[in-house]
Amino acid sequence: GDVYKRQALNKSKDICIKIYQKPVLKDYEYHNIINNYKKSFNKMQMAVLRSMLKFRDYIARTEDESLAYVCSNEVMLNIVRYTPVEYNELKKCNNNWLPPPIEKYSSEVIERIKSKRERYAALKLSLIHICRCRRYAVCRSRWSPYH
């Protein structure tokens, strides 16, 4: 009987000595997720995906939870696909359900999405403006009253 108790205590001690280290989203995992969806999403959605991956990692560390509990890849990809800017839209894109941490931080999620959408809308407008200016300059340089 004493031998088994001692073995159990030794195994218990060995387990207690080990330090649990939370898994970290490594760069290559992050890039794998990004690369898997590069062709499915536009540039704005890719920016939202990058932002959501970083935010999910931050929340997981802050709340001491797993990445999957904070927001599964499936839920995150639905959020990225629909890029909701209101709470109702955020819930709708996942069948009116959100993981508890995303529910808790829903305003931050929406702000991140709005920020990326606004940034890409502004970028698109500036590119349109640049193209128009270049087109005008090209047309002007070709124009001559003697043609």
Coordinates of C-alpha atoms in Angstrom, one line a residue:
G1 CA 0.0 0.0 0.0
D2 CA 2.8 2.5 0.9
V3 CA 4.5 1.9 -2.5
Y4 CA 1.4 3.0 -4.4
K5 CA 0.9 6.0 -2.2
R6 CA 4.5 7.1 -2.7
Q7 CA 4.2 6.6 -6.5
A8 CA 0.9 8.7 -6.5
L9 CA 2.5 11.4 -4.4
N10 CA 5.6 11.5 -6.7
K11 CA 3.5 11.7 -9.8
S12 CA 1.4 14.4 -8.2
K13 CA 4.5 16.3 -7.2
D14 CA 5.9 16.0 -10.8
I15 CA 2.6 17.4 -12.2
C16 CA 2.6 20.3 -9.7
I17 CA 6.2 21.2 -10.6
K18 CA 5.3 21.7 -14.3
I19 CA 4.4 25.2 -15.2
Y20 CA 1.5 25.6 -17.5
Q21 CA 2.3 27.9 -20.5
K22 CA -0.6 29.2 -22.5
P23 CA -0.3 28.5 -26.2
V24 CA 0.8 31.6 -28.2
L25 CA -0.4 32.4 -31.7
K26 CA 2.9 32.0 -33.4
D27 CA 3.7 34.1 -36.5
Y28 CA 3.6 31.1 -38.8
E29 CA 0.1 30.1 -37.5
Y30 CA -1.1 33.7 -38.0
H31 CA 0.3 33.7 -41.5
N32 CA -1.2 30.3 -42.3
I33 CA -4.7 31.6 -41.4
I34 CA -4.0 34.8 -43.4
N35 CA -2.7 32.8 -46.4
N36 CA -5.6 30.3 -46.4
Y37 CA -8.1 33.2 -46.9
K38 CA -6.1 35.6 -49.0
K39 CA -8.1 34.7 -52.1
S40 CA -11.5 34.6 -50.4
F41 CA -11.3 38.1 -48.9
N42 CA -10.7 41.6 -50.3
K43 CA -7.9 43.8 -48.9
M44 CA -10.2 45.5 -46.4
Q45 CA -11.5 42.1 -45.1
M46 CA -7.9 40.9 -44.8
A47 CA -7.1 43.9 -42.7
V48 CA -10.1 43.1 -40.5
L49 CA -8.9 39.5 -40.2
R50 CA -5.4 40.6 -39.1
S51 CA -6.9 42.9 -36.6
M52 CA -9.3 40.3 -35.3
L53 CA -6.5 37.7 -34.9
K54 CA -4.4 40.1 -32.8
F55 CA -7.5 41.2 -30.8
R56 CA -8.5 37.6 -30.1
D57 CA -5.0 36.8 -28.9
Y58 CA -5.0 39.9 -26.6
I59 CA -8.4 39.0 -25.1
A60 CA -7.4 35.4 -24.6
R61 CA -4.4 36.6 -22.6
T62 CA -6.3 39.2 -20.7
E63 CA -9.2 36.9 -19.8
D64 CA -6.9 33.9 -19.3
E65 CA -8.9 31.8 -21.8
S66 CA -8.1 29.7 -24.9
L67 CA -8.2 31.3 -28.4
A68 CA -11.0 28.9 -29.4
Y69 CA -13.1 29.9 -26.4
V70 CA -12.6 33.6 -27.1
C71 CA -13.6 33.3 -30.7
S72 CA -13.4 30.2 -32.9
N73 CA -12.0 30.5 -36.4
E74 CA -15.4 29.9 -37.8
V75 CA -17.0 32.7 -35.9
M76 CA -14.1 35.0 -36.7
L77 CA -14.3 34.3 -40.4
N78 CA -18.0 35.0 -40.4
I79 CA -17.3 38.4 -38.7
V80 CA -14.6 39.1 -41.3
R81 CA -16.8 38.0 -44.2
Y82 CA -19.7 40.3 -43.3
T83 CA -17.7 43.1 -41.6
P84 CA -20.6 44.2 -39.3
V85 CA -20.6 47.8 -38.0
E86 CA -23.5 47.4 -35.6
Y87 CA -24.1 45.1 -32.7
N88 CA -27.2 43.5 -34.4
E89 CA -25.2 42.8 -37.5
L90 CA -22.4 41.3 -35.4
K91 CA -24.9 38.8 -33.9
K92 CA -26.7 38.1 -37.1
C93 CA -23.5 37.0 -38.9
N94 CA -23.3 34.2 -36.4
N95 CA -26.9 33.1 -36.2
N96 CA -27.7 35.5 -33.3
W97 CA -25.0 34.1 -31.1
L98 CA -21.6 35.3 -30.0
P99 CA -19.0 33.7 -27.8
P100 CA -19.1 35.3 -24.3
P101 CA -15.8 37.2 -24.6
I102 CA -16.8 38.6 -28.0
E103 CA -20.2 39.6 -26.6
K104 CA -18.3 41.4 -23.7
Y105 CA -15.9 43.2 -26.1
S106 CA -18.4 43.7 -28.9
S107 CA -18.0 47.5 -29.0
E108 CA -14.3 47.1 -29.4
V109 CA -14.8 44.5 -32.2
I110 CA -17.2 46.9 -34.0
E111 CA -14.8 49.8 -33.6
R112 CA -11.9 47.8 -35.1
I113 CA -14.1 46.9 -38.1
K114 CA -15.4 50.5 -38.5
S115 CA -11.8 51.7 -38.4
K116 CA -10.6 49.3 -41.1
R117 CA -13.7 50.0 -43.3
E118 CA -13.2 53.8 -43.0
R119 CA -9.5 53.5 -43.7
Y120 CA -10.0 51.5 -46.8
A121 CA -12.9 53.8 -48.0
A122 CA -10.5 56.7 -47.6
L123 CA -7.7 54.9 -49.4
K124 CA -10.1 54.0 -52.2
L125 CA -11.2 57.6 -52.6
S126 CA -7.6 58.8 -52.6
L127 CA -6.7 56.3 -55.3
I128 CA -9.6 57.3 -57.4
H129 CA -8.5 60.9 -57.0
I130 CA -4.9 60.1 -58.0
C131 CA -6.1 58.2 -61.1
R132 CA -8.3 61.1 -62.2
C133 CA -5.5 63.5 -61.7
R134 CA -3.1 61.4 -63.7
R135 CA -5.7 60.9 -66.4
Y136 CA -6.2 64.6 -66.6
A137 CA -2.5 65.3 -66.7
V138 CA -2.0 62.7 -69.5
C139 CA -4.9 64.1 -71.5
R140 CA -3.6 67.7 -71.0
S141 CA -0.1 66.7 -72.1
R142 CA -1.4 65.1 -75.3
W143 CA -3.8 68.0 -76.1
S144 CA -2.5 70.6 -78.6
P145 CA -4.5 73.2 -80.5
Y146 CA -2.4 72.2 -83.6
H147 CA -3.7 68.6 -83.8

